[in-house]
PDB file of N, CA and C in Angstrom:
ATOM      1  N   UNK A   1       8.423   9.516   6.941  1.00 54.00           N
ATOM      2  CA  UNK A   1       7.524   8.438   7.232  1.00 54.00           C
ATOM      3  C   UNK A   1       7.943   7.336   6.057  1.00 54.00           C
ATOM      4  N   UNK A   2       7.654   6.294   6.704  1.00 59.00           N
ATOM      5  CA  UNK A   2       7.821   4.968   5.838  1.00 59.00           C
ATOM      6  C   UNK A   2       6.621   4.762   5.185  1.00 59.00           C
ATOM      7  N   UNK A   3       6.706   4.429   3.696  1.00 67.00           N
ATOM      8  CA  UNK A   3       5.390   4.282   3.026  1.00 67.00           C
ATOM      9  C   UNK A   3       5.022   2.816   3.089  1.00 67.00           C
ATOM     10  N   UNK A   4       6.004   2.009   3.224  1.00 69.00           N
ATOM     11  CA  UNK A   4       5.641   0.373   3.375  1.00 69.00           C
ATOM     12  C   UNK A   4       6.450  -0.297   4.388  1.00 69.00           C
ATOM     13  N   UNK A   5       5.923  -1.165   5.120  1.00 75.00           N
ATOM     14  CA  UNK A   5       6.634  -1.840   5.979  1.00 75.00           C
ATOM     15  C   UNK A   5       6.158  -3.389   5.924  1.00 75.00           C
ATOM     16  N   UNK A   6       7.220  -4.262   5.636  1.00 74.00           N
ATOM     17  CA  UNK A   6       6.867  -5.662   5.633  1.00 74.00           C
ATOM     18  C   UNK A   6       6.880  -6.375   6.618  1.00 74.00           C
ATOM     19  N   UNK A   7       5.698  -6.852   7.314  1.00 77.00           N
ATOM     20  CA  UNK A   7       5.916  -7.644   8.740  1.00 77.00           C
ATOM     21  C   UNK A   7       5.535  -8.971   8.584  1.00 77.00           C
ATOM     22  N   UNK A   8       5.100  -9.474   7.373  1.00 79.00           N
ATOM     23  CA  UNK A   8       5.140 -11.211   7.136  1.00 79.00           C
ATOM     24  C   UNK A   8       5.094 -11.496   5.913  1.00 79.00           C
ATOM     25  N   UNK A   9       4.650 -12.704   5.389  1.00 82.00           N
ATOM     26  CA  UNK A   9       4.630 -13.286   4.209  1.00 82.00           C
ATOM     27  C   UNK A   9       3.572 -12.925   3.478  1.00 82.00           C
ATOM     28  N   UNK A  10       2.431 -12.628   4.040  1.00 84.00           N
ATOM     29  CA  UNK A  10       1.059 -12.425   3.379  1.00 84.00           C
ATOM     30  C   UNK A  10       0.765 -10.955   3.015  1.00 84.00           C
ATOM     31  N   UNK A  11       0.003 -10.620   2.073  1.00 81.00           N
ATOM     32  CA  UNK A  11      -0.427  -9.183   1.983  1.00 81.00           C
ATOM     33  C   UNK A  11      -0.891  -8.620   3.017  1.00 81.00           C
ATOM     34  N   UNK A  12      -1.795  -9.205   3.579  1.00 82.00           N
ATOM     35  CA  UNK A  12      -2.500  -8.388   5.038  1.00 82.00           C
ATOM     36  C   UNK A  12      -1.599  -8.384   5.960  1.00 82.00           C
ATOM     37  N   UNK A  13      -0.377  -8.832   5.899  1.00 79.00           N
ATOM     38  CA  UNK A  13       0.630  -8.744   7.112  1.00 79.00           C
ATOM     39  C   UNK A  13       1.466  -7.598   6.791  1.00 79.00           C
ATOM     40  N   UNK A  14       1.340  -6.873   5.759  1.00 79.00           N
ATOM     41  CA  UNK A  14       1.933  -5.631   5.350  1.00 79.00           C
ATOM     42  C   UNK A  14       1.501  -4.224   5.950  1.00 79.00           C
ATOM     43  N   UNK A  15       2.108  -3.251   6.057  1.00 79.00           N
ATOM     44  CA  UNK A  15       1.534  -1.956   6.682  1.00 79.00           C
ATOM     45  C   UNK A  15       1.878  -0.909   5.670  1.00 79.00           C
ATOM     46  N   UNK A  16       0.973  -0.164   5.109  1.00 77.00           N
ATOM     47  CA  UNK A  16       1.162   0.793   4.325  1.00 77.00           C
ATOM     48  C   UNK A  16       0.880   2.179   4.983  1.00 77.00           C
ATOM     49  N   UNK A  17       1.757   3.174   4.713  1.00 79.00           N
ATOM     50  CA  UNK A  17       1.630   4.528   5.353  1.00 79.00           C
ATOM     51  C   UNK A  17       1.247   4.386   6.747  1.00 79.00           C
ATOM     52  N   UNK A  18       2.060   3.607   7.405  1.00 76.00           N
ATOM     53  CA  UNK A  18       1.696   3.505   8.895  1.00 76.00           C
ATOM     54  C   UNK A  18       1.948   5.037   9.884  1.00 76.00           C
ATOM     55  N   UNK A  19       0.688   5.020  10.511  1.00 79.00           N
ATOM     56  CA  UNK A  19       0.869   6.276  11.075  1.00 79.00           C
ATOM     57  C   UNK A  19       0.295   7.510  10.345  1.00 79.00           C
ATOM     58  N   UNK A  20      -0.035   7.354   9.065  1.00 80.00           N
ATOM     59  CA  UNK A  20      -0.462   8.493   8.295  1.00 80.00           C
ATOM     60  C   UNK A  20      -2.009   8.863   8.576  1.00 80.00           C
ATOM     61  N   UNK A  21      -2.257  10.313   8.468  1.00 82.00           N
ATOM     62  CA  UNK A  21      -3.541  10.691   8.579  1.00 82.00           C
ATOM     63  C   UNK A  21      -4.140  11.268   7.332  1.00 82.00           C
ATOM     64  N   UNK A  22      -5.312  10.850   6.974  1.00 82.00           N
ATOM     65  CA  UNK A  22      -5.766  11.311   5.713  1.00 82.00           C
ATOM     66  C   UNK A  22      -7.291  12.023   5.891  1.00 82.00           C
ATOM     67  N   UNK A  23      -7.377  13.090   5.374  1.00 87.00           N
ATOM     68  CA  UNK A  23      -8.697  13.790   5.719  1.00 87.00           C
ATOM     69  C   UNK A  23      -9.400  13.828   4.238  1.00 87.00           C
ATOM     70  N   UNK A  24     -10.400  12.851   3.903  1.00 88.00           N
ATOM     71  CA  UNK A  24     -11.179  12.789   2.699  1.00 88.00           C
ATOM     72  C   UNK A  24     -11.872  14.118   2.318  1.00 88.00           C
ATOM     73  N   UNK A  25     -12.555  14.515   3.483  1.00 89.00           N
ATOM     74  CA  UNK A  25     -13.075  15.974   2.863  1.00 89.00           C
ATOM     75  C   UNK A  25     -12.217  16.918   2.643  1.00 89.00           C
ATOM     76  N   UNK A  26     -11.127  17.166   3.450  1.00 90.00           N
ATOM     77  CA  UNK A  26     -10.288  18.360   3.301  1.00 90.00           C
ATOM     78  C   UNK A  26      -9.910  18.202   1.782  1.00 90.00           C
ATOM     79  N   UNK A  27      -9.378  16.835   1.393  1.00 92.00           N
ATOM     80  CA  UNK A  27      -8.448  16.688  -0.048  1.00 92.00           C
ATOM     81  C   UNK A  27      -9.824  16.896  -1.262  1.00 92.00           C
ATOM     82  N   UNK A  28     -11.064  16.286  -0.962  1.00 93.00           N
ATOM     83  CA  UNK A  28     -11.882  16.323  -1.996  1.00 93.00           C
ATOM     84  C   UNK A  28     -12.275  17.882  -2.383  1.00 93.00           C
ATOM     85  N   UNK A  29     -12.463  18.595  -1.448  1.00 95.00           N
ATOM     86  CA  UNK A  29     -12.780  20.052  -1.090  1.00 95.00           C
ATOM     87  C   UNK A  29     -11.900  20.975  -1.929  1.00 95.00           C
ATOM     88  N   UNK A  30     -10.573  20.380  -2.133  1.00 95.00           N
ATOM     89  CA  UNK A  30      -9.479  21.188  -2.979  1.00 95.00           C
ATOM     90  C   UNK A  30     -10.156  21.343  -4.217  1.00 95.00           C
ATOM     91  N   UNK A  31     -10.901  20.663  -4.774  1.00 96.00           N
ATOM     92  CA  UNK A  31     -11.414  20.626  -6.340  1.00 96.00           C
ATOM     93  C   UNK A  31     -12.590  21.417  -6.342  1.00 96.00           C
ATOM     94  N   UNK A  32     -12.527  22.437  -7.068  1.00 96.00           N
ATOM     95  CA  UNK A  32     -13.869  23.546  -7.184  1.00 96.00           C
ATOM     96  C   UNK A  32     -14.355  23.843  -8.507  1.00 96.00           C
ATOM     97  N   UNK A  33     -14.069  22.704  -9.294  1.00 97.00           N
ATOM     98  CA  UNK A  33     -14.466  23.099 -10.786  1.00 97.00           C
ATOM     99  C   UNK A  33     -15.858  22.409 -11.079  1.00 97.00           C
ATOM    100  N   UNK A  34     -16.242  22.207 -12.513  1.00 98.00           N
ATOM    101  CA  UNK A  34     -17.581  21.742 -12.773  1.00 98.00           C
ATOM    102  C   UNK A  34     -17.462  20.433 -13.080  1.00 98.00           C
ATOM    103  N   UNK A  35     -16.581  19.536 -12.705  1.00 97.00           N
ATOM    104  CA  UNK A  35     -16.482  18.134 -12.983  1.00 97.00           C
ATOM    105  C   UNK A  35     -17.556  17.577 -12.017  1.00 97.00           C
ATOM    106  N   UNK A  36     -17.905  16.239 -12.582  1.00 97.00           N
ATOM    107  CA  UNK A  36     -18.925  15.646 -11.546  1.00 97.00           C
ATOM    108  C   UNK A  36     -18.243  15.033 -10.378  1.00 97.00           C
ATOM    109  N   UNK A  37     -18.731  15.302  -9.296  1.00 95.00           N
ATOM    110  CA  UNK A  37     -17.925  14.736  -8.151  1.00 95.00           C
ATOM    111  C   UNK A  37     -18.864  13.777  -7.366  1.00 95.00           C
ATOM    112  N   UNK A  38     -20.258  13.661  -7.485  1.00 95.00           N
ATOM    113  CA  UNK A  38     -21.174  12.616  -7.109  1.00 95.00           C
ATOM    114  C   UNK A  38     -22.212  12.508  -8.103  1.00 95.00           C
ATOM    115  N   UNK A  39     -22.363  11.137  -8.144  1.00 97.00           N
ATOM    116  CA  UNK A  39     -23.492  10.685  -8.915  1.00 97.00           C
ATOM    117  C   UNK A  39     -24.491   9.778  -8.032  1.00 97.00           C
ATOM    118  N   UNK A  40     -25.703  10.417  -7.904  1.00 96.00           N
ATOM    119  CA  UNK A  40     -26.756   9.853  -6.744  1.00 96.00           C
ATOM    120  C   UNK A  40     -27.783   9.164  -7.603  1.00 96.00           C
ATOM    121  N   UNK A  41     -27.996   8.147  -7.003  1.00 96.00           N
ATOM    122  CA  UNK A  41     -29.333   7.441  -7.463  1.00 96.00           C
ATOM    123  C   UNK A  41     -29.870   6.719  -6.373  1.00 96.00           C
ATOM    124  N   UNK A  42     -31.447   7.198  -5.902  1.00 95.00           N
ATOM    125  CA  UNK A  42     -32.079   6.844  -4.669  1.00 95.00           C
ATOM    126  C   UNK A  42     -32.814   5.575  -4.919  1.00 95.00           C
ATOM    127  N   UNK A  43     -33.552   5.091  -3.915  1.00 96.00           N
ATOM    128  CA  UNK A  43     -34.308   3.800  -4.150  1.00 96.00           C
ATOM    129  C   UNK A  43     -35.525   3.940  -5.129  1.00 96.00           C
ATOM    130  N   UNK A  44     -35.871   5.265  -5.367  1.00 96.00           N
ATOM    131  CA  UNK A  44     -37.196   5.519  -6.285  1.00 96.00           C
ATOM    132  C   UNK A  44     -36.416   5.622  -7.853  1.00 96.00           C
ATOM    133  N   UNK A  45     -35.288   5.690  -7.817  1.00 96.00           N
ATOM    134  CA  UNK A  45     -34.672   5.657  -9.318  1.00 96.00           C
ATOM    135  C   UNK A  45     -34.355   7.222  -9.667  1.00 96.00           C
ATOM    136  N   UNK A  46     -34.429   8.109  -8.923  1.00 96.00           N
ATOM    137  CA  UNK A  46     -34.423   9.612  -8.909  1.00 96.00           C
ATOM    138  C   UNK A  46     -32.680   9.633  -9.170  1.00 96.00           C
ATOM    139  N   UNK A  47     -32.120  10.348 -10.092  1.00 97.00           N
ATOM    140  CA  UNK A  47     -30.830  10.338 -10.318  1.00 97.00           C
ATOM    141  C   UNK A  47     -30.562  11.917 -10.342  1.00 97.00           C
ATOM    142  N   UNK A  48     -29.155  11.979  -9.599  1.00 97.00           N
ATOM    143  CA  UNK A  48     -28.785  13.583  -9.603  1.00 97.00           C
ATOM    144  C   UNK A  48     -27.225  13.676  -9.527  1.00 97.00           C
ATOM    145  N   UNK A  49     -26.674  14.709 -10.217  1.00 98.00           N
ATOM    146  CA  UNK A  49     -25.224  14.752 -10.336  1.00 98.00           C
ATOM    147  C   UNK A  49     -24.994  16.164  -9.437  1.00 98.00           C
ATOM    148  N   UNK A  50     -24.054  16.019  -8.988  1.00 97.00           N
ATOM    149  CA  UNK A  50     -23.306  17.203  -8.152  1.00 97.00           C
ATOM    150  C   UNK A  50     -21.868  17.323  -8.531  1.00 97.00           C
ATOM    151  N   UNK A  51     -21.798  18.530  -8.799  1.00 98.00           N
ATOM    152  CA  UNK A  51     -20.322  18.919  -9.239  1.00 98.00           C
ATOM    153  C   UNK A  51     -19.304  19.252  -8.063  1.00 98.00           C
ATOM    154  N   UNK A  52     -18.033  19.296  -8.291  1.00 97.00           N
ATOM    155  CA  UNK A  52     -17.159  19.711  -7.175  1.00 97.00           C
ATOM    156  C   UNK A  52     -17.483  21.127  -6.548  1.00 97.00           C
ATOM    157  N   UNK A  53     -17.806  22.035  -7.573  1.00 98.00           N
ATOM    158  CA  UNK A  53     -18.235  23.333  -7.240  1.00 98.00           C
ATOM    159  C   UNK A  53     -19.455  23.315  -6.339  1.00 98.00           C
ATOM    160  N   UNK A  54     -20.460  22.879  -6.733  1.00 98.00           N
ATOM    161  CA  UNK A  54     -21.658  22.836  -5.981  1.00 98.00           C
ATOM    162  C   UNK A  54     -21.429  21.984  -4.559  1.00 98.00           C
ATOM    163  N   UNK A  55     -20.538  20.927  -4.477  1.00 97.00           N
ATOM    164  CA  UNK A  55     -20.305  20.264  -3.395  1.00 97.00           C
ATOM    165  C   UNK A  55     -19.664  21.302  -2.269  1.00 97.00           C
ATOM    166  N   UNK A  56     -18.558  22.182  -2.879  1.00 97.00           N
ATOM    167  CA  UNK A  56     -17.965  23.040  -2.034  1.00 97.00           C
ATOM    168  C   UNK A  56     -18.845  24.043  -1.586  1.00 97.00           C
ATOM    169  N   UNK A  57     -19.849  24.552  -2.199  1.00 98.00           N
ATOM    170  CA  UNK A  57     -20.733  25.599  -1.878  1.00 98.00           C
ATOM    171  C   UNK A  57     -21.754  25.234  -0.903  1.00 98.00           C
ATOM    172  N   UNK A  58     -22.141  23.974  -1.004  1.00 97.00           N
ATOM    173  CA  UNK A  58     -22.835  23.343  -0.097  1.00 97.00           C
ATOM    174  C   UNK A  58     -22.251  23.105   1.256  1.00 97.00           C
ATOM    175  N   UNK A  59     -20.983  22.878   1.279  1.00 96.00           N
ATOM    176  CA  UNK A  59     -20.282  22.469   2.569  1.00 96.00           C
ATOM    177  C   UNK A  59     -20.060  23.745   3.314  1.00 96.00           C
ATOM    178  N   UNK A  60     -19.723  24.763   2.331  1.00 96.00           N
ATOM    179  CA  UNK A  60     -19.446  26.173   2.957  1.00 96.00           C
ATOM    180  C   UNK A  60     -20.507  26.880   3.617  1.00 96.00           C
ATOM    181  N   UNK A  61     -21.793  26.496   3.248  1.00 97.00           N
ATOM    182  CA  UNK A  61     -23.097  26.827   3.905  1.00 97.00           C
ATOM    183  C   UNK A  61     -23.226  26.029   5.235  1.00 97.00           C
ATOM    184  N   UNK A  62     -22.997  24.862   5.190  1.00 95.00           N
ATOM    185  CA  UNK A  62     -22.953  24.067   6.280  1.00 95.00           C
ATOM    186  C   UNK A  62     -21.865  24.598   7.527  1.00 95.00           C
ATOM    187  N   UNK A  63     -20.777  24.749   7.201  1.00 94.00           N
ATOM    188  CA  UNK A  63     -19.763  25.067   7.805  1.00 94.00           C
ATOM    189  C   UNK A  63     -19.974  26.403   8.560  1.00 94.00           C
ATOM    190  N   UNK A  64     -20.457  27.278   7.774  1.00 96.00           N
ATOM    191  CA  UNK A  64     -21.044  28.824   8.395  1.00 96.00           C
ATOM    192  C   UNK A  64     -22.084  28.470   9.429  1.00 96.00           C
ATOM    193  N   UNK A  65     -22.813  27.672   8.969  1.00 97.00           N
ATOM    194  CA  UNK A  65     -24.044  27.495  10.253  1.00 97.00           C
ATOM    195  C   UNK A  65     -23.397  26.859  11.423  1.00 97.00           C
ATOM    196  N   UNK A  66     -22.731  25.867  11.312  1.00 95.00           N
ATOM    197  CA  UNK A  66     -21.976  25.129  12.170  1.00 95.00           C
ATOM    198  C   UNK A  66     -21.191  26.314  13.212  1.00 95.00           C
ATOM    199  N   UNK A  67     -20.474  27.075  12.654  1.00 95.00           N
ATOM    200  CA  UNK A  67     -19.749  28.111  13.278  1.00 95.00           C
ATOM    201  C   UNK A  67     -20.557  29.096  14.002  1.00 95.00           C
ATOM    202  N   UNK A  68     -21.785  29.486  13.271  1.00 97.00           N
ATOM    203  CA  UNK A  68     -22.612  30.212  13.860  1.00 97.00           C
ATOM    204  C   UNK A  68     -23.167  29.970  15.301  1.00 97.00           C
ATOM    205  N   UNK A  69     -23.375  28.509  15.188  1.00 96.00           N
ATOM    206  CA  UNK A  69     -24.066  28.121  16.491  1.00 96.00           C
ATOM    207  C   UNK A  69     -23.023  27.310  17.412  1.00 96.00           C
ATOM    208  N   UNK A  70     -21.706  27.912  17.279  1.00 97.00           N
ATOM    209  CA  UNK A  70     -20.572  27.676  18.266  1.00 97.00           C
ATOM    210  C   UNK A  70     -20.050  26.246  18.064  1.00 97.00           C
ATOM    211  N   UNK A  71     -20.181  25.542  17.141  1.00 96.00           N
ATOM    212  CA  UNK A  71     -19.483  24.269  16.851  1.00 96.00           C
ATOM    213  C   UNK A  71     -18.028  24.738  16.846  1.00 96.00           C
ATOM    214  N   UNK A  72     -17.095  23.740  17.327  1.00 93.00           N
ATOM    215  CA  UNK A  72     -15.562  23.868  17.144  1.00 93.00           C
ATOM    216  C   UNK A  72     -15.151  22.802  16.725  1.00 93.00           C
ATOM    217  N   UNK A  73     -13.700  22.949  16.443  1.00 89.00           N
ATOM    218  CA  UNK A  73     -12.784  21.588  15.962  1.00 89.00           C
ATOM    219  C   UNK A  73     -12.806  20.682  16.872  1.00 89.00           C
ATOM    220  N   UNK A  74     -13.236  19.498  16.746  1.00 90.00           N
ATOM    221  CA  UNK A  74     -13.190  18.489  17.812  1.00 90.00           C
ATOM    222  C   UNK A  74     -14.488  18.297  18.522  1.00 90.00           C
ATOM    223  N   UNK A  75     -15.455  19.009  18.200  1.00 93.00           N
ATOM    224  CA  UNK A  75     -16.786  18.632  18.487  1.00 93.00           C
ATOM    225  C   UNK A  75     -17.445  17.464  17.683  1.00 93.00           C
ATOM    226  N   UNK A  76     -18.409  16.767  18.160  1.00 91.00           N
ATOM    227  CA  UNK A  76     -18.840  15.645  17.563  1.00 91.00           C
ATOM    228  C   UNK A  76     -20.438  16.070  17.060  1.00 91.00           C
ATOM    229  N   UNK A  77     -20.465  15.750  15.701  1.00 87.00           N
ATOM    230  CA  UNK A  77     -21.771  16.084  14.861  1.00 87.00           C
ATOM    231  C   UNK A  77     -22.321  14.701  14.399  1.00 87.00           C
ATOM    232  N   UNK A  78     -23.625  14.362  14.917  1.00 84.00           N
ATOM    233  CA  UNK A  78     -24.167  13.133  14.693  1.00 84.00           C
ATOM    234  C   UNK A  78     -25.225  13.282  13.476  1.00 84.00           C
TER     235      UNK A  78
END
């Protein structure tokens, strides 16, 4: 795979990782330690920290529930 293809004189004319596919969820869920993954602040000023471990456990619960109800790879979740 080519990492960089120069198509023109400007920065926006260039292509990076042309044809690459990147799954953010798959990559972020590889980390399962107690470092902070998310820092959340809502409109009322409530602040919450979520670690990579907590995020992984939460996703694991949702994934199990989706499988239990027949959700399969390629299905749309809105």
